[in-house]
Short mmCIF file of C-alpha atoms and ligand atoms in Angstrom, two decimals:
data_model
loop_
_atom_site.label_atom_id
_atom_site.label_comp_id
_atom_site.label_asym_id
_atom_site.label_seq_id
_atom_site.Cartn_x
_atom_site.Cartn_y
_atom_site.Cartn_z
CA MET A 533 74.74 85.39 -44.80
CA ASN A 534 73.00 82.81 -46.97
CA GLN A 535 75.70 82.45 -49.58
CA THR A 536 76.70 78.85 -49.94
CA SER A 537 79.86 79.55 -51.92
CA THR A 538 82.61 82.09 -51.51
CA ARG A 539 85.91 83.28 -52.95
CA ILE A 540 89.14 82.25 -51.23
CA THR A 541 92.81 83.14 -51.68
CA LEU A 542 95.47 80.88 -50.33
CA THR A 543 98.94 79.54 -51.01
CA VAL A 544 99.24 75.95 -52.18
CA ASN A 545 102.75 74.49 -52.45
CA GLY A 546 104.14 78.01 -52.67
CA GLY A 547 101.83 79.22 -55.45
CA ARG A 548 98.95 81.65 -55.03
CA VAL A 549 95.48 80.23 -55.62
CA ASP A 550 92.32 82.28 -56.10
CA GLU A 551 89.12 80.25 -56.44
CA THR A 552 85.42 80.26 -55.75
CA VAL A 553 84.42 77.28 -53.61
CA GLU A 554 81.31 75.87 -52.10
CA CYS A 555 81.39 76.48 -48.33
CA ARG A 556 80.74 72.81 -47.71
CA LYS A 557 83.77 71.61 -49.68
CA THR A 558 86.51 69.97 -47.63
CA LEU A 559 90.12 70.97 -48.23
CA VAL A 560 91.06 67.57 -49.61
CA ASP A 561 88.21 67.62 -52.15
CA PHE A 562 89.22 71.16 -53.13
CA LEU A 563 92.83 70.10 -53.67
CA ARG A 564 91.87 67.03 -55.68
CA GLU A 565 88.90 68.26 -57.69
CA ASP A 566 89.54 71.98 -58.16
CA LEU A 567 93.35 72.00 -58.26
CA GLY A 568 93.99 68.51 -59.64
CA LEU A 569 96.37 67.66 -56.79
CA THR A 570 95.35 64.04 -56.45
CA GLY A 571 98.31 62.97 -54.31
CA SER A 572 96.24 63.51 -51.16
CA HIS A 573 93.80 60.62 -50.91
CA VAL A 574 90.29 60.28 -49.58
CA GLY A 575 89.52 57.20 -47.55
CA CYS A 576 87.01 57.41 -44.75
CA GLU A 577 85.95 61.09 -44.83
CA HIS A 578 85.55 61.17 -41.08
CA GLY A 579 89.01 61.57 -39.70
CA VAL A 580 89.90 57.97 -39.01
CA CYS A 581 92.26 56.77 -41.76
CA GLY A 582 94.74 59.62 -42.33
CA ALA A 583 94.91 59.18 -46.13
CA CYS A 584 93.99 62.86 -46.57
CA THR A 585 96.76 64.27 -44.35
CA VAL A 586 98.13 67.62 -45.58
CA ARG A 587 99.96 70.55 -44.00
CA VAL A 588 98.17 73.77 -43.17
CA ASP A 589 100.32 76.64 -41.87
CA GLY A 590 103.11 74.23 -41.11
CA SER A 591 101.19 71.55 -39.18
CA ILE A 592 99.66 68.32 -40.42
CA VAL A 593 95.86 68.16 -40.40
CA ARG A 594 93.12 65.94 -41.75
CA GLY A 595 92.17 67.28 -45.19
CA CYS A 596 88.69 65.82 -44.73
CA LEU A 597 88.08 67.58 -41.40
CA ILE A 598 88.82 71.13 -42.53
CA LEU A 599 86.87 73.16 -45.05
CA ALA A 600 88.50 74.88 -48.00
CA VAL A 601 86.89 78.18 -46.89
CA GLN A 602 88.63 77.84 -43.55
CA CYS A 603 91.93 77.89 -45.44
CA ASP A 604 91.40 81.38 -46.84
CA GLY A 605 94.73 83.12 -46.22
CA ALA A 606 96.45 79.91 -45.20
CA GLU A 607 99.54 78.18 -46.52
CA VAL A 608 98.76 74.64 -47.64
CA GLU A 609 101.36 72.02 -48.55
CA THR A 610 100.60 68.66 -50.11
CA ILE A 611 102.64 65.61 -50.98
CA GLU A 612 103.24 67.13 -54.44
CA GLY A 613 104.90 70.14 -52.79
CA LEU A 614 106.99 68.05 -50.43
CA SER A 615 108.10 65.81 -53.29
CA ASP A 616 109.02 68.68 -55.61
CA SER A 617 111.01 70.51 -52.94
CA ALA A 618 112.90 67.27 -52.12
CA GLU A 619 112.23 67.95 -48.44
CA ILE A 620 111.49 64.28 -47.87
CA ALA A 621 113.51 62.71 -50.70
CA ASP A 622 115.49 60.64 -48.18
CA LEU A 623 112.32 59.39 -46.49
CA GLN A 624 110.82 58.47 -49.86
CA GLU A 625 114.02 56.58 -50.80
CA ASN A 626 113.79 54.64 -47.57
CA PHE A 627 110.13 53.80 -48.19
CA ILE A 628 111.09 52.34 -51.54
CA ALA A 629 114.18 50.54 -50.23
CA ARG A 630 112.18 48.83 -47.48
CA ASN A 631 108.98 48.12 -49.39
CA ALA A 632 107.13 50.41 -47.00
CA LEU A 633 104.38 50.81 -49.58
CA GLN A 634 102.38 48.33 -51.59
CA CYS A 635 99.17 49.79 -53.04
CA GLY A 636 100.35 53.26 -52.02
CA TYR A 637 96.97 54.51 -50.89
CA CYS A 638 98.15 55.42 -47.40
CA THR A 639 101.61 56.55 -48.47
CA PRO A 640 101.16 60.32 -48.99
CA GLY A 641 99.47 60.67 -45.58
CA MET A 642 102.03 58.39 -43.98
CA LEU A 643 104.88 60.49 -45.39
CA MET A 644 103.22 63.70 -44.18
CA ALA A 645 102.89 62.36 -40.65
CA ALA A 646 106.39 60.87 -40.58
CA ALA A 647 107.88 64.11 -41.94
CA GLU A 648 106.42 66.06 -39.01
CA LEU A 649 107.89 63.62 -36.48
CA LEU A 650 111.28 63.66 -38.24
CA ALA A 651 111.27 67.47 -38.25
CA GLU A 652 111.38 67.37 -34.44
CA GLY A 653 114.92 66.02 -34.83
CA GLY A 654 116.74 63.23 -33.03
CA VAL A 655 116.06 59.53 -33.45
CA PRO A 656 112.60 58.68 -32.12
CA SER A 657 112.04 55.24 -30.58
CA ARG A 658 110.07 52.71 -32.62
CA GLU A 659 107.33 53.15 -30.02
CA ALA A 660 107.27 56.91 -30.63
CA ILE A 661 107.18 56.35 -34.40
CA ARG A 662 104.24 53.95 -34.03
CA GLU A 663 102.42 56.49 -31.87
CA TYR A 664 103.00 59.31 -34.32
CA ILE A 665 101.61 57.34 -37.26
CA SER A 666 98.85 55.74 -35.15
CA GLY A 667 96.31 57.94 -36.94
CA ASN A 668 97.31 56.64 -40.38
CA TYR A 669 95.90 53.32 -41.52
CA CYS A 670 97.81 51.03 -43.83
CA ARG A 671 95.93 47.96 -45.00
CA CYS A 672 98.85 46.42 -46.89
CA THR A 673 102.23 46.55 -45.20
CA GLY A 674 101.60 45.65 -41.58
CA TYR A 675 103.46 48.85 -40.60
CA GLN A 676 106.76 47.13 -39.74
CA ALA A 677 108.45 48.29 -42.94
CA ILE A 678 107.07 51.81 -42.52
CA VAL A 679 108.50 52.07 -39.01
CA ASP A 680 111.81 50.72 -40.40
CA ALA A 681 111.87 53.39 -43.11
CA VAL A 682 111.12 56.25 -40.71
CA GLU A 683 113.68 54.99 -38.22
CA ALA A 684 116.35 54.61 -40.91
CA THR A 685 115.71 58.16 -42.14
CA ALA A 686 116.02 59.54 -38.61
CA ARG A 687 119.32 57.70 -38.13
CA GLN A 688 120.73 58.92 -41.44
CA ARG A 689 119.75 62.50 -40.69
CA ALA A 690 121.23 62.32 -37.18
CA GLY A 691 124.42 60.81 -38.63
CA ARG A 692 124.74 63.66 -41.11
CA THR A 693 124.50 66.40 -38.49
CA SER A 694 126.68 64.84 -35.77
CA MET B 1104 79.87 61.28 -47.84
CA LYS B 1105 79.87 65.02 -48.38
CA PRO B 1106 78.24 67.63 -46.12
CA SER B 1107 74.93 69.10 -47.20
CA SER B 1108 75.00 72.71 -48.28
CA PHE B 1109 75.46 75.51 -45.74
CA ALA B 1110 76.51 79.12 -45.47
CA TYR B 1111 79.66 80.05 -43.59
CA ALA B 1112 80.55 83.01 -41.39
CA LYS B 1113 83.93 83.59 -39.79
CA THR B 1114 83.28 85.82 -36.82
CA ARG B 1115 85.73 88.31 -35.28
CA SER B 1116 84.18 88.85 -31.84
CA LEU B 1117 82.08 87.13 -29.19
CA ASP B 1118 79.30 89.70 -29.67
CA GLU B 1119 79.12 89.00 -33.39
CA THR B 1120 79.11 85.25 -32.71
CA ILE B 1121 76.38 85.42 -30.08
CA GLY B 1122 74.34 87.71 -32.34
CA LEU B 1123 74.44 85.15 -35.17
CA LEU B 1124 73.58 82.31 -32.81
CA GLU B 1125 70.61 84.28 -31.42
CA GLN B 1126 69.41 85.11 -34.91
CA HIS B 1127 69.76 81.63 -36.44
CA ARG B 1128 69.13 79.47 -33.36
CA ASP B 1129 68.88 75.76 -34.25
CA GLU B 1130 70.00 76.41 -37.82
CA ALA B 1131 73.46 77.60 -36.77
CA ARG B 1132 76.36 75.61 -35.41
CA ILE B 1133 79.70 76.77 -34.02
CA ILE B 1134 82.82 75.23 -35.55
CA ALA B 1135 86.07 75.38 -33.56
CA GLY B 1136 88.64 72.69 -34.43
CA GLY B 1137 86.04 70.81 -36.44
CA GLN B 1138 87.60 67.48 -35.44
CA SER B 1139 84.27 66.17 -34.22
CA LEU B 1140 81.84 68.41 -36.07
CA MET B 1141 83.32 67.92 -39.57
CA ALA B 1142 82.92 64.16 -39.25
CA LEU B 1143 79.26 64.69 -38.30
CA LEU B 1144 78.78 67.05 -41.25
CA ASN B 1145 80.45 64.64 -43.69
CA LEU B 1146 78.21 61.84 -42.46
CA ARG B 1147 75.21 64.22 -42.56
CA LEU B 1148 74.45 63.45 -38.93
CA SER B 1149 74.44 67.22 -38.55
CA ALA B 1150 73.14 69.56 -41.25
CA PRO B 1151 73.21 73.19 -40.09
CA LYS B 1152 72.19 76.01 -42.44
CA LEU B 1153 74.96 78.23 -41.12
CA LEU B 1154 78.39 77.35 -39.83
CA VAL B 1155 79.80 79.96 -37.44
CA ASP B 1156 83.60 79.69 -37.44
CA ILE B 1157 85.01 81.10 -34.19
CA ASN B 1158 88.69 80.62 -35.13
CA GLY B 1159 89.03 84.32 -36.00
CA ILE B 1160 88.09 85.60 -32.53
CA ALA B 1161 91.20 87.07 -30.92
CA GLY B 1162 92.05 86.34 -27.31
CA LEU B 1163 90.55 82.86 -27.00
CA ASP B 1164 93.81 80.97 -27.50
CA GLY B 1165 95.75 82.01 -24.41
CA ILE B 1166 97.03 79.94 -21.49
CA ALA B 1167 97.71 81.93 -18.31
CA LEU B 1168 97.66 81.84 -14.53
CA ASP B 1169 94.70 83.83 -13.26
CA GLY B 1170 94.30 84.03 -9.51
CA GLY B 1171 94.88 80.50 -8.27
CA ASP B 1172 93.69 78.97 -11.53
CA LEU B 1173 95.24 78.03 -14.82
CA LYS B 1174 92.96 79.51 -17.45
CA ILE B 1175 93.00 77.81 -20.86
CA GLY B 1176 91.26 79.60 -23.73
CA ALA B 1177 88.64 77.70 -25.71
CA LEU B 1178 90.64 77.88 -28.95
CA VAL B 1179 93.85 76.42 -27.54
CA ARG B 1180 94.65 73.41 -29.74
CA HIS B 1181 95.27 70.08 -28.04
CA SER B 1182 98.85 70.09 -29.41
CA ALA B 1183 99.51 73.60 -28.05
CA ALA B 1184 98.27 72.56 -24.60
CA GLN B 1185 100.44 69.46 -24.83
CA LYS B 1186 103.55 71.55 -25.52
CA SER B 1187 102.77 74.30 -22.99
CA PRO B 1188 105.18 74.59 -20.04
CA LEU B 1189 102.37 76.29 -18.07
CA VAL B 1190 100.12 73.27 -18.54
CA ALA B 1191 102.95 70.89 -17.59
CA ARG B 1192 103.63 72.83 -14.41
CA HIS B 1193 100.18 73.92 -13.26
CA ALA B 1194 97.88 71.30 -14.79
CA PRO B 1195 99.97 68.11 -14.81
CA LEU B 1196 96.82 65.99 -15.08
CA LEU B 1197 96.14 67.49 -18.52
CA ALA B 1198 99.73 66.84 -19.53
CA LEU B 1199 99.22 63.18 -18.65
CA ALA B 1200 95.90 62.91 -20.49
CA LEU B 1201 96.57 64.87 -23.70
CA PRO B 1202 98.79 62.27 -25.39
CA HIS B 1203 95.78 59.92 -25.24
CA VAL B 1204 93.58 62.34 -27.20
CA ALA B 1205 93.35 61.15 -30.80
CA HIS B 1206 96.38 61.43 -33.10
CA PRO B 1207 98.89 64.21 -33.90
CA ALA B 1208 97.07 65.56 -36.98
CA ILE B 1209 93.83 65.76 -34.99
CA ARG B 1210 95.50 67.30 -31.96
CA ASN B 1211 96.99 69.99 -34.22
CA ARG B 1212 93.49 71.23 -34.99
CA GLY B 1213 91.10 70.08 -32.23
CA THR B 1214 90.53 72.57 -29.41
CA VAL B 1215 90.25 72.28 -25.65
CA GLY B 1216 87.00 74.27 -25.71
CA GLY B 1217 85.49 72.09 -28.43
CA SER B 1218 86.25 68.95 -26.50
CA ILE B 1219 84.58 70.30 -23.34
CA ALA B 1220 81.61 71.78 -25.24
CA LEU B 1221 81.00 68.52 -27.09
CA ALA B 1222 81.25 66.51 -23.83
CA ASP B 1223 81.84 63.16 -25.45
CA PRO B 1224 81.59 60.65 -22.58
CA ALA B 1225 84.66 58.85 -23.95
CA ALA B 1226 86.79 62.00 -24.12
CA GLU B 1227 89.72 62.62 -21.80
CA LEU B 1228 89.51 66.38 -21.17
CA PRO B 1229 85.96 66.48 -19.74
CA ALA B 1230 86.97 63.81 -17.20
CA CYS B 1231 90.10 65.81 -16.30
CA LEU B 1232 88.05 68.98 -15.82
CA LEU B 1233 85.73 67.05 -13.51
CA ALA B 1234 88.55 65.37 -11.58
CA LEU B 1235 90.22 68.73 -11.00
CA GLY B 1236 87.00 70.40 -9.87
CA GLY B 1237 87.53 73.05 -12.53
CA ALA B 1238 85.03 75.42 -14.10
CA VAL B 1239 83.86 76.60 -17.50
CA GLU B 1240 83.57 80.23 -18.59
CA ILE B 1241 80.67 80.98 -20.87
CA ALA B 1242 79.70 84.10 -22.86
CA GLY B 1243 76.07 84.61 -23.83
CA PRO B 1244 73.49 87.29 -24.59
CA GLY B 1245 73.34 88.13 -20.88
CA GLY B 1246 77.11 88.47 -20.47
CA MET B 1247 79.62 86.12 -18.89
CA ARG B 1248 78.96 83.31 -16.42
CA THR B 1249 81.01 80.57 -14.83
CA VAL B 1250 79.76 77.02 -14.31
CA ALA B 1251 81.47 74.48 -12.05
CA ALA B 1252 82.52 71.21 -13.71
CA ASP B 1253 80.23 69.26 -11.36
CA ASP B 1254 77.23 71.14 -12.84
CA PHE B 1255 78.42 71.39 -16.45
CA PHE B 1256 78.00 67.83 -17.77
CA GLN B 1257 74.31 66.98 -17.77
CA GLY B 1258 73.63 64.12 -20.16
CA LEU B 1259 74.81 62.48 -23.37
CA TYR B 1260 76.34 65.43 -25.30
CA GLN B 1261 74.23 67.66 -23.01
CA THR B 1262 75.91 70.45 -21.08
CA ALA B 1263 75.01 73.67 -19.30
CA LEU B 1264 75.80 75.55 -22.55
CA GLY B 1265 72.76 77.23 -24.09
CA PRO B 1266 72.22 77.32 -27.89
CA ASP B 1267 73.28 80.98 -28.09
CA GLU B 1268 76.29 80.68 -25.78
CA VAL B 1269 80.02 80.31 -26.44
CA LEU B 1270 82.43 78.49 -24.17
CA THR B 1271 85.35 80.92 -23.83
CA ALA B 1272 87.75 79.19 -21.43
CA ILE B 1273 88.21 76.53 -18.81
CA ARG B 1274 89.67 77.16 -15.36
CA LEU B 1275 91.66 74.53 -13.50
CA PRO B 1276 92.87 75.00 -9.93
CA ALA B 1277 96.64 75.35 -10.31
CA ALA B 1278 98.64 72.45 -8.91
CA GLY B 1279 100.54 73.13 -5.69
CA GLU B 1280 103.26 71.46 -3.65
CA THR B 1281 100.95 68.78 -2.26
CA THR B 1282 99.01 68.07 -5.46
CA ARG B 1283 98.79 64.47 -6.65
CA VAL B 1284 97.32 63.56 -10.03
CA ALA B 1285 96.94 60.37 -12.01
CA PHE B 1286 95.58 59.29 -15.37
CA ALA B 1287 95.12 55.88 -16.96
CA GLU B 1288 93.04 54.52 -19.80
CA LEU B 1289 92.66 51.40 -21.87
CA ALA B 1290 92.03 51.62 -25.61
CA ARG B 1291 92.25 49.05 -28.38
CA ARG B 1292 94.79 51.13 -30.23
CA HIS B 1293 96.78 54.23 -29.29
CA GLY B 1294 94.71 57.36 -29.89
CA ASP B 1295 91.39 55.57 -30.13
CA PHE B 1296 88.61 56.59 -27.80
CA ALA B 1297 89.08 54.77 -24.49
CA LEU B 1298 87.15 51.62 -23.55
CA VAL B 1299 87.43 52.94 -19.99
CA GLY B 1300 89.55 55.74 -18.54
CA LEU B 1301 90.15 57.35 -15.16
CA ALA B 1302 91.41 60.80 -14.17
CA ALA B 1303 92.21 61.61 -10.55
CA SER B 1304 93.36 64.51 -8.44
CA ALA B 1305 94.09 64.72 -4.72
CA ARG B 1306 96.37 66.28 -2.12
CA ALA B 1307 98.98 64.58 0.03
CA GLU B 1308 98.38 66.05 3.48
CA GLY B 1309 101.28 64.77 5.58
CA ASP B 1310 101.09 61.02 5.03
CA ARG B 1311 97.38 61.08 4.18
CA LEU B 1312 95.53 61.29 0.88
CA GLU B 1313 92.92 64.08 0.95
CA ASP B 1314 90.42 65.75 -1.40
CA LEU B 1315 90.51 62.85 -3.83
CA ARG B 1316 88.32 63.22 -6.90
CA LEU B 1317 87.99 60.27 -9.27
CA ALA B 1318 86.40 60.89 -12.68
CA PHE B 1319 85.78 57.95 -15.00
CA LEU B 1320 85.29 58.27 -18.75
CA SER B 1321 83.48 55.89 -21.10
CA VAL B 1322 81.35 54.23 -18.41
CA ALA B 1323 78.26 56.47 -18.50
CA LEU B 1324 76.52 59.16 -20.57
CA THR B 1325 78.81 61.80 -19.05
CA PRO B 1326 82.15 61.67 -17.28
CA VAL B 1327 81.26 60.51 -13.75
CA ARG B 1328 82.76 60.68 -10.30
CA ALA B 1329 83.19 57.52 -8.25
CA ARG B 1330 82.13 59.04 -4.95
CA ARG B 1331 82.01 55.87 -2.85
CA ALA B 1332 85.51 54.89 -3.93
CA GLU B 1333 86.63 58.47 -3.18
CA THR B 1334 85.21 58.14 0.35
CA VAL B 1335 86.98 54.83 0.89
CA LEU B 1336 90.36 56.31 -0.06
CA ASN B 1337 90.07 59.82 1.39
CA GLY B 1338 91.96 60.35 4.62
CA GLN B 1339 93.82 57.05 4.24
CA ARG B 1340 97.55 56.61 4.73
CA LEU B 1341 99.75 56.83 1.64
CA GLY B 1342 101.68 53.61 1.26
CA SER B 1343 98.76 51.52 2.51
CA LEU B 1344 95.73 52.77 0.60
CA PRO B 1345 92.79 50.32 0.93
CA VAL B 1346 92.65 49.70 -2.80
CA ASP B 1347 90.72 46.41 -2.68
CA GLU B 1348 87.95 48.08 -0.74
CA ALA B 1349 87.90 51.03 -3.15
CA VAL B 1350 87.66 48.69 -6.15
CA ALA B 1351 84.75 46.88 -4.47
CA ALA B 1352 83.02 50.25 -3.96
CA LEU B 1353 82.99 50.80 -7.73
CA ALA B 1354 80.08 48.34 -7.89
CA ASP B 1355 77.97 51.07 -6.23
CA ASP B 1356 79.51 53.95 -8.15
CA LEU B 1357 79.36 52.71 -11.73
CA ASP B 1358 76.60 51.22 -13.82
CA PRO B 1359 78.01 51.04 -17.35
CA ASP B 1360 76.13 49.76 -20.37
CA GLY B 1361 77.98 47.31 -22.55
CA ASP B 1362 78.59 48.30 -26.17
CA ILE B 1363 80.14 46.74 -29.27
CA HIS B 1364 83.61 47.46 -27.90
CA ALA B 1365 83.23 46.05 -24.39
CA SER B 1366 80.55 44.30 -22.35
CA ARG B 1367 79.32 45.67 -19.02
CA GLU B 1368 81.33 43.02 -17.16
CA MET B 1369 84.47 43.89 -19.09
CA LYS B 1370 84.04 47.61 -18.40
CA MET B 1371 83.55 46.98 -14.67
CA HIS B 1372 86.64 44.78 -14.62
CA LEU B 1373 88.72 47.38 -16.48
CA ALA B 1374 87.47 50.13 -14.15
CA GLY B 1375 88.91 48.15 -11.24
CA VAL B 1376 92.20 47.62 -13.08
CA LEU B 1377 92.45 51.36 -13.76
CA LEU B 1378 91.64 52.30 -10.18
CA ARG B 1379 94.55 50.12 -9.03
CA ARG B 1380 96.89 51.78 -11.52
CA VAL B 1381 95.70 55.25 -10.59
CA ALA B 1382 96.01 54.55 -6.84
CA ALA B 1383 99.61 53.47 -7.44
CA GLN B 1384 100.31 56.71 -9.33
CA LEU B 1385 98.77 58.76 -6.51
CA GLU B 1386 101.29 57.29 -4.07
CA ARG B 1387 104.01 59.32 -5.80
CA PRO B 1388 104.39 63.09 -6.12
CA VAL B 1389 103.89 64.63 -9.56
CA PRO B 1390 107.24 64.20 -11.36
C1 FAD C 2 89.63 59.84 -35.52
C2 FAD C 2 89.36 60.70 -34.31
C3 FAD C 2 89.74 60.24 -33.07
C4 FAD C 2 89.50 61.01 -31.93
N1 FAD C 2 89.90 60.52 -30.74
C5 FAD C 2 89.67 61.26 -29.62
C6 FAD C 2 90.05 60.77 -28.35
O1 FAD C 2 90.64 59.68 -28.21
N2 FAD C 2 89.75 61.53 -27.27
C7 FAD C 2 89.13 62.75 -27.38
O2 FAD C 2 88.89 63.40 -26.37
N3 FAD C 2 88.77 63.23 -28.57
C8 FAD C 2 89.02 62.52 -29.69
N4 FAD C 2 88.65 63.04 -30.91
C9 FAD C 2 87.90 64.34 -30.95
C10 FAD C 2 88.83 65.54 -30.93
O3 FAD C 2 89.54 65.58 -29.71
C11 FAD C 2 88.06 66.86 -31.09
O4 FAD C 2 89.04 67.83 -31.30
C12 FAD C 2 87.23 67.36 -29.95
O5 FAD C 2 86.34 66.41 -29.48
C13 FAD C 2 86.34 68.53 -30.35
O6 FAD C 2 87.08 69.69 -30.45
P1 FAD C 2 86.98 70.59 -31.76
O7 FAD C 2 87.64 71.86 -31.44
O8 FAD C 2 87.46 69.85 -32.91
O9 FAD C 2 85.39 70.86 -31.83
P2 FAD C 2 84.39 70.96 -33.07
O10 FAD C 2 84.36 69.69 -33.81
O11 FAD C 2 84.66 72.20 -33.82
O12 FAD C 2 83.03 71.16 -32.25
C14 FAD C 2 82.48 70.12 -31.47
C15 FAD C 2 81.13 70.60 -30.89
O13 FAD C 2 81.33 71.60 -29.90
C16 FAD C 2 80.74 72.83 -30.27
N5 FAD C 2 81.71 73.86 -29.89
C17 FAD C 2 83.04 73.87 -30.23
N6 FAD C 2 83.66 74.90 -29.64
C18 FAD C 2 82.71 75.56 -28.92
C19 FAD C 2 82.77 76.71 -28.08
N7 FAD C 2 83.91 77.38 -27.86
N8 FAD C 2 81.61 77.13 -27.49
C20 FAD C 2 80.45 76.44 -27.71
N9 FAD C 2 80.36 75.34 -28.49
C21 FAD C 2 81.48 74.91 -29.09
C22 FAD C 2 80.46 72.73 -31.75
O14 FAD C 2 79.33 73.47 -32.12
C23 FAD C 2 80.21 71.24 -31.93
O15 FAD C 2 78.91 70.92 -31.59
C24 FAD C 2 88.87 62.30 -32.06
C25 FAD C 2 88.50 62.77 -33.31
C26 FAD C 2 88.74 61.98 -34.45
C27 FAD C 2 88.32 62.50 -35.78
S1 FES C 3 89.80 60.58 -45.47
FE1 FES C 3 90.41 61.98 -43.97
S2 FES C 3 91.01 60.71 -42.35
FE2 FES C 3 90.17 59.28 -43.77
S1 FES C 4 100.35 50.53 -48.86
FE1 FES C 4 98.30 49.96 -49.21
S2 FES C 4 97.31 50.95 -47.59
FE2 FES C 4 99.36 51.26 -47.08
#
């Protein structure tokens, strides 16, 4: 009971990972430092900024507010996984087209949050988009362009299915 | 910052959890959703030697009608409660309040039990529990006990929970035909902790408002009832509630300290604004 590190097995972006981690290590530090997946960013380390947003078992969470040990047996997806699978290629295109990123620090977390809202389907109101990304800080864009990009993606997806 | 070093145990039963808490006392800390505790660990405001993860205990994540109550398991995530048809139907006050709790990624992980156990005075769910006159189920070395909401919140982050006890569920009286509920809060930004908030429950008895309970958040060390304002409004005719008088009564009910977010005067003013909004919501049946 006094071991301060432990072995974990989990799936990260579809691949199996088997590592020994310190119990105190947060998921986002584990992804960045142990697995070299530096797409997830670390901003505030206390849940406020959203830069560390990743998916665990299908839902977005704060990578800084969950421990790597708690993810033993879990399925973790990061921005690298979402990019490679092209799941959000259209959203990424719209971010670029509308200058919805400048320094890019917030972008992976922003995309993660927006992807979850878009997965609910339909075309959310701008108000609903703002609410859904309210936990993700952007210090560059002023958000307007981000809301535009998410809205445009929702419209394009709705247009394709109807 | 990074947490200081600790050991970690994922428990599979209440007995195992309580055993570890008894054995390690002050050195152990329960982690549920971690959405408050992890921030404290990262900032080293909390430095337990052992983290006891209760997420592996089966049976604590259910939502069900039980007698006349809606029983919500401690490990139910905020987002699951928000999506639950049972919560929408039988605990409409929670359905109104949950969208104000933090942000989607935090609601996906944070738990109802953790929010009640932490008892942050600015949190929505403790005020809802108090407004509904609900109760808390607790497991400890001596077995199970139930504590009424009115007795549960005792001071700043102080509750009736002992150091070797686990909150297992909350019970909320299920809404009926005559139930009226209302929720309003003011925050700087959506999802931020409220500057002031107000949860209310009552019954519409004929054309009268009865059994009103008003629970404010963010104006004291715990969620607090506004009992004088309740008295002013109770028994009054719907459609002509004496709202001005009730707002005036808040001067006796509330004694908030100012903080960096809002002065005492501002909080008192906002409390009055919220009482007006909530009174207007109480005029209408739950949609
Ligand atoms: C940026 C940010 C914004 C937030 N905004 C809001 C907000 O607006 N409103 C709001 O209400 N909350 C807010 N929260 C807090 C969030 O709702 C938390 O989920 C909640 O307060 C605690 O629940 P948890 O399951 O995460 O508890 P944890 O963090 O795991 O635990 C909190 C405390 O309760 C104890 N505990 C947990 N579960 C139990 C149990 N079953 N029995 C006994 N003790 C237990 C733990 O030991 C710990 O001391 C915010 C959090 C963040 C990071
Ligand atoms: S680094 Fe996790 S929310 Fe800021
Ligand atoms: S693009 Fe710089 S923080 Fe958002």
